[in-house]
XYZ file of C-alpha atoms in Angstrom:
345
model
C 0.000 0.000 0.000
C 2.827 2.358 0.888
C 4.624 1.613 -2.406
C 1.418 2.378 -4.393
C 1.007 5.685 -2.548
C 4.581 6.680 -3.326
C 4.140 5.775 -7.005
C 0.897 7.774 -7.198
C 2.489 10.813 -5.573
C 5.464 10.634 -7.916
C 3.166 10.362 -10.924
C 1.095 13.325 -9.755
C 4.249 15.399 -9.302
C 5.457 14.423 -12.785
C 2.121 15.409 -14.358
C 2.049 18.721 -12.482
C 5.638 19.525 -13.457
C 5.083 18.574 -17.102
C 1.882 20.611 -17.316
C 3.574 23.647 -15.787
C 6.529 23.400 -18.168
C 4.241 22.951 -21.190
C 2.074 25.911 -20.156
C 5.161 28.081 -19.756
C 6.446 26.937 -23.159
C 3.178 27.885 -24.888
C 3.288 31.416 -23.481
C 7.001 31.779 -24.198
C 6.661 30.574 -27.794
C 3.903 33.071 -28.537
C 6.416 35.907 -28.087
C 9.047 34.298 -30.311
C 9.354 34.706 -34.110
C 8.341 31.626 -36.106
C 10.955 28.982 -36.828
C 11.530 27.734 -40.376
C 12.241 24.150 -41.417
C 13.239 23.034 -44.907
C 12.727 19.310 -45.503
C 12.652 18.771 -41.761
C 15.882 20.660 -41.037
C 15.881 24.007 -39.205
C 17.190 26.865 -41.324
C 19.526 29.376 -39.709
C 18.413 32.774 -40.982
C 20.039 36.178 -40.645
C 16.520 37.560 -40.297
C 13.692 35.553 -38.718
C 10.324 35.131 -40.476
C 7.856 37.955 -39.873
C 4.055 37.728 -39.890
C 2.181 40.862 -40.971
C -1.570 40.968 -41.555
C -1.685 37.213 -41.852
C 1.152 37.067 -44.427
C 4.384 35.264 -43.540
C 7.479 37.001 -44.892
C 10.818 35.207 -45.170
C 14.291 36.208 -46.422
C 14.483 34.848 -49.958
C 18.218 34.227 -50.406
C 18.911 31.605 -47.673
C 15.879 29.508 -48.654
C 16.784 29.405 -52.328
C 20.442 28.717 -51.528
C 19.485 25.912 -49.128
C 17.682 24.276 -52.054
C 20.786 24.469 -54.210
C 19.870 27.534 -56.250
C 22.372 30.228 -57.183
C 21.130 33.642 -56.097
C 22.197 37.101 -57.266
C 20.976 40.529 -56.179
C 20.923 43.617 -58.409
C 21.045 46.660 -56.165
C 20.284 49.072 -59.002
C 17.016 47.390 -59.993
C 16.397 45.959 -56.517
C 15.761 42.568 -58.062
C 16.790 39.006 -57.234
C 17.550 36.172 -59.644
C 17.597 32.533 -58.573
C 18.818 29.781 -60.886
C 18.434 26.056 -60.269
C 18.876 23.490 -63.025
C 16.612 24.681 -65.880
C 14.586 27.062 -63.712
C 15.247 30.806 -63.587
C 13.231 32.958 -61.195
C 13.390 36.751 -61.243
C 11.681 39.188 -58.922
C 11.852 42.921 -58.266
C 11.203 43.939 -54.682
C 7.847 45.670 -54.288
C 6.216 44.104 -57.348
C 3.114 41.914 -57.109
C 4.422 39.585 -59.765
C 7.509 37.459 -60.324
C 8.756 35.558 -63.361
C 9.536 31.870 -63.703
C 11.370 31.112 -66.938
C 9.880 34.320 -68.341
C 6.301 33.443 -67.374
C 4.598 35.950 -65.075
C 3.302 34.659 -61.712
C 1.030 36.888 -59.615
C 1.771 37.182 -55.894
C -0.768 37.616 -53.111
C 1.378 40.384 -51.586
C 4.541 42.189 -52.694
C 7.934 41.593 -51.120
C 9.489 44.408 -49.134
C 12.341 45.512 -46.928
C 11.834 44.540 -43.287
C 14.582 45.539 -40.851
C 16.895 46.108 -43.856
C 16.359 42.587 -45.195
C 14.702 41.693 -48.502
C 11.659 39.674 -47.483
C 9.098 37.928 -49.690
C 5.775 36.217 -48.911
C 6.245 32.591 -48.008
C 3.888 31.582 -50.823
C 6.456 33.069 -53.209
C 8.773 30.213 -52.256
C 5.993 27.647 -52.577
C 4.548 28.752 -55.897
C 7.749 29.537 -57.754
C 9.915 26.656 -56.529
C 7.109 24.090 -56.547
C 7.421 23.506 -52.805
C 4.736 22.534 -50.296
C 4.446 24.963 -47.379
C 2.560 24.624 -44.099
C 2.173 26.854 -41.044
C 2.094 24.882 -37.761
C 0.209 26.935 -35.182
C 0.941 24.562 -32.283
C 4.643 25.467 -32.184
C 4.738 28.541 -34.450
C 6.824 26.894 -37.135
C 6.801 26.986 -40.930
C 7.513 23.726 -42.718
C 8.720 23.727 -46.337
C 8.995 20.480 -48.298
C 10.895 20.524 -51.587
C 10.592 16.767 -52.165
C 8.240 15.461 -54.839
C 8.652 11.705 -54.343
C 6.217 9.638 -52.263
C 8.376 6.817 -50.956
C 6.190 5.536 -48.133
C 2.939 3.553 -48.276
C 0.110 3.678 -45.739
C -0.478 0.087 -44.578
C -3.381 0.756 -42.189
C -5.827 3.667 -42.084
C -4.470 6.488 -39.930
C -5.451 10.069 -39.088
C -3.590 12.995 -40.595
C -3.410 15.726 -37.935
C -2.469 19.385 -37.702
C -0.217 18.696 -34.730
C 1.580 15.696 -33.193
C -1.055 15.116 -30.539
C -3.661 12.361 -30.543
C -5.582 13.898 -27.650
C -6.806 16.844 -29.718
C -9.743 15.576 -31.799
C -10.052 18.972 -33.439
C -6.601 18.519 -34.982
C -7.742 15.684 -37.279
C -7.578 16.742 -40.934
C -8.737 13.482 -42.510
C -8.055 9.782 -42.709
C -5.152 8.500 -44.800
C -6.399 5.264 -46.318
C -4.461 2.048 -46.758
C -2.539 2.096 -50.030
C -2.086 5.877 -50.202
C 1.458 7.090 -50.606
C 3.179 9.828 -48.625
C 6.568 11.449 -48.174
C 7.987 11.438 -44.644
C 9.503 14.860 -44.034
C 10.949 14.089 -40.608
C 10.716 11.999 -37.475
C 9.309 14.289 -34.802
C 9.836 11.747 -32.012
C 9.176 8.069 -31.297
C 5.423 8.568 -31.747
C 5.010 11.028 -34.615
C 6.032 11.643 -38.218
C 5.612 14.848 -40.191
C 4.414 13.857 -43.658
C 3.446 15.255 -47.055
C 0.437 13.759 -48.817
C -0.317 13.028 -52.468
C -2.418 16.196 -52.753
C 0.296 18.453 -51.334
C -0.738 18.736 -47.695
C 1.630 18.653 -44.721
C 0.556 17.189 -41.395
C 1.378 14.621 -38.727
C 0.614 10.909 -38.383
C 1.402 8.163 -35.911
C 4.858 6.605 -36.281
C 3.656 3.210 -35.025
C 4.831 0.437 -37.400
C 1.299 -0.804 -38.188
C 0.383 2.382 -40.061
C 3.081 2.569 -42.738
C 6.110 0.813 -44.184
C 8.371 3.723 -43.247
C 11.604 2.683 -41.574
C 14.696 4.645 -40.648
C 17.533 4.090 -38.159
C 16.660 7.367 -36.445
C 13.034 6.353 -35.898
C 13.954 2.848 -34.714
C 16.395 4.299 -32.163
C 13.792 6.735 -30.837
C 11.195 3.970 -30.619
C 13.598 1.635 -28.832
C 14.426 4.345 -26.295
C 10.713 4.991 -25.754
C 10.084 1.257 -25.370
C 12.734 0.862 -22.663
C 11.678 4.072 -20.905
C 8.052 2.938 -20.743
C 9.001 -0.568 -19.630
C 11.317 0.855 -16.973
C 8.417 2.836 -15.511
C 7.172 -0.526 -14.164
C 10.425 -1.415 -12.383
C 9.572 -3.016 -9.037
C 6.109 -4.120 -10.181
C 5.257 -7.565 -8.763
C 5.756 -10.816 -10.658
C 2.727 -13.090 -11.043
C 2.825 -16.212 -13.197
C -0.147 -16.219 -15.588
C -0.969 -12.580 -14.822
C -4.005 -11.281 -16.752
C -3.037 -9.055 -19.673
C -5.562 -6.363 -18.706
C -3.745 -5.457 -15.486
C -0.548 -3.577 -14.637
C -0.391 -4.403 -10.913
C 1.602 -7.541 -11.692
C 3.125 -9.225 -14.750
C 4.730 -12.411 -15.845
C 7.483 -12.248 -18.465
C 5.295 -12.470 -21.567
C 2.396 -10.333 -20.303
C 4.946 -7.610 -19.512
C 6.472 -7.760 -22.998
C 3.021 -7.814 -24.591
C 1.925 -4.746 -22.593
C 5.046 -2.703 -23.396
C 5.031 -3.394 -27.129
C 1.284 -2.833 -27.363
C 1.290 0.484 -25.526
C 4.369 2.026 -27.148
C 4.328 0.640 -30.689
C 0.828 -0.717 -31.157
C 2.304 -4.162 -31.826
C -0.063 -6.897 -30.658
C 2.198 -9.768 -29.628
C 0.870 -13.235 -28.694
C 0.343 -13.927 -24.988
C 2.844 -16.783 -24.522
C 6.625 -16.470 -24.885
C 7.105 -19.419 -27.258
C 4.431 -17.917 -29.538
C 6.115 -14.503 -29.319
C 9.323 -16.202 -30.478
C 7.659 -16.831 -33.862
C 7.143 -13.113 -34.512
C 9.462 -10.823 -36.453
C 12.842 -11.918 -37.705
C 15.707 -13.740 -36.058
C 18.695 -11.657 -34.979
C 22.218 -12.841 -34.222
C 23.677 -11.949 -30.835
C 26.369 -9.895 -32.528
C 23.661 -7.785 -34.209
C 21.439 -7.125 -31.190
C 19.697 -3.765 -31.124
C 17.909 -2.116 -28.217
C 14.291 -3.282 -28.241
C 14.960 -6.780 -29.607
C 13.250 -9.691 -27.848
C 15.422 -12.279 -26.074
C 14.120 -15.810 -25.488
C 15.379 -18.369 -22.991
C 14.721 -21.913 -21.891
C 12.825 -22.183 -18.574
C 10.646 -24.583 -16.565
C 11.745 -27.509 -18.727
C 10.543 -25.763 -21.903
C 12.719 -24.989 -24.907
C 11.355 -21.432 -24.697
C 9.806 -20.480 -21.375
C 11.011 -16.928 -20.750
C 11.243 -13.638 -22.660
C 12.886 -10.292 -21.997
C 13.627 -7.072 -23.869
C 17.188 -6.178 -24.793
C 17.814 -2.820 -23.087
C 21.166 -2.101 -24.755
C 24.636 -2.092 -23.192
C 24.428 -5.811 -22.422
C 21.283 -5.496 -20.256
C 17.880 -7.224 -20.139
C 14.596 -5.635 -19.068
C 12.284 -8.394 -17.840
C 10.444 -10.019 -14.940
C 10.550 -13.543 -13.545
C 11.188 -13.244 -9.804
C 8.754 -12.781 -6.891
C 11.560 -10.949 -5.128
C 12.695 -8.619 -7.947
C 9.604 -8.122 -10.086
C 10.261 -6.017 -13.186
C 13.957 -5.136 -13.284
C 17.038 -4.655 -15.459
C 20.045 -6.931 -15.148
C 23.117 -7.996 -17.077
C 22.714 -10.325 -20.046
C 25.368 -12.788 -18.915
C 25.853 -15.858 -16.719
C 22.716 -18.025 -16.625
C 21.050 -15.909 -19.295
C 23.783 -16.546 -21.826
C 23.664 -20.243 -20.912
C 19.885 -20.441 -21.337
C 19.645 -18.166 -24.371
C 17.757 -19.664 -27.335
C 17.050 -16.927 -29.881
C 16.521 -13.213 -30.430
C 13.746 -11.710 -32.551
C 13.272 -8.251 -34.020
C 9.660 -7.134 -34.401
C 10.090 -3.481 -35.387
């Protein structure tokens, strides 16, 4: 009872602290100029973006140069020329039109000098360079995607959202259906991807493996860290052989693994360890990666125990009434009883 009270108090303190920090961040961000990301990478700008009357203005030179264009400025005519491959863009500051390969393109608002910097409407960059641009209100950022390939396939229907937050129902844009193709702009964290859709929209979707065939070392590392962090939050939780899978007051080895992978990655593993050992793909010991499943002989069974490789030669698992969920070295009896390792994400 005392241990439960301590855990509850610690959780309450964590929630209070997190909420306070997030609230402070929201107010602090509102006073800051917007940040600018090109293909998921922050751009360092001599002049930050400026929003005036609902129009976002950005310095034209660093964006074009970041995309590989050569940029020249004519002080006499106050005009800029950007050349990339077979595309030539010319624009005179103050005009409401620009030219792409000699063809006139109307602008919603003219570019102008702001704090001695030549600034143009953000849509200038989008319309003349063929980019996709999106304003993210939740963190006051502007995302520009210059990629036109759709390398990733949706494998299970998933919501496209305006922010990386599943709790905000109002942030749902629409459903991305199975079979649609997207471009992944960046990995936000272990849970979220920023993506570009077939119809040129930018938003966020779950990074859980069930929803797409996207895979990257960066995402896998973030997901493995999240997996171990979530599993470690149960350290000290009691061991109970045959524990029901709908409880978190006690686990056995396989119910613990099933819970962790289900909660963090949405992977629905079988209930029993020897059935879990049929999932994913076999991994050699020399190739172990954090988050891999480790299987051992136990109770006279070829496979009777499972744990999660926690990295650095450690196992996160539970099997002991005395220890409950814990982390220990992957050596000694565990190396002797080791049967196989499986990778499921």
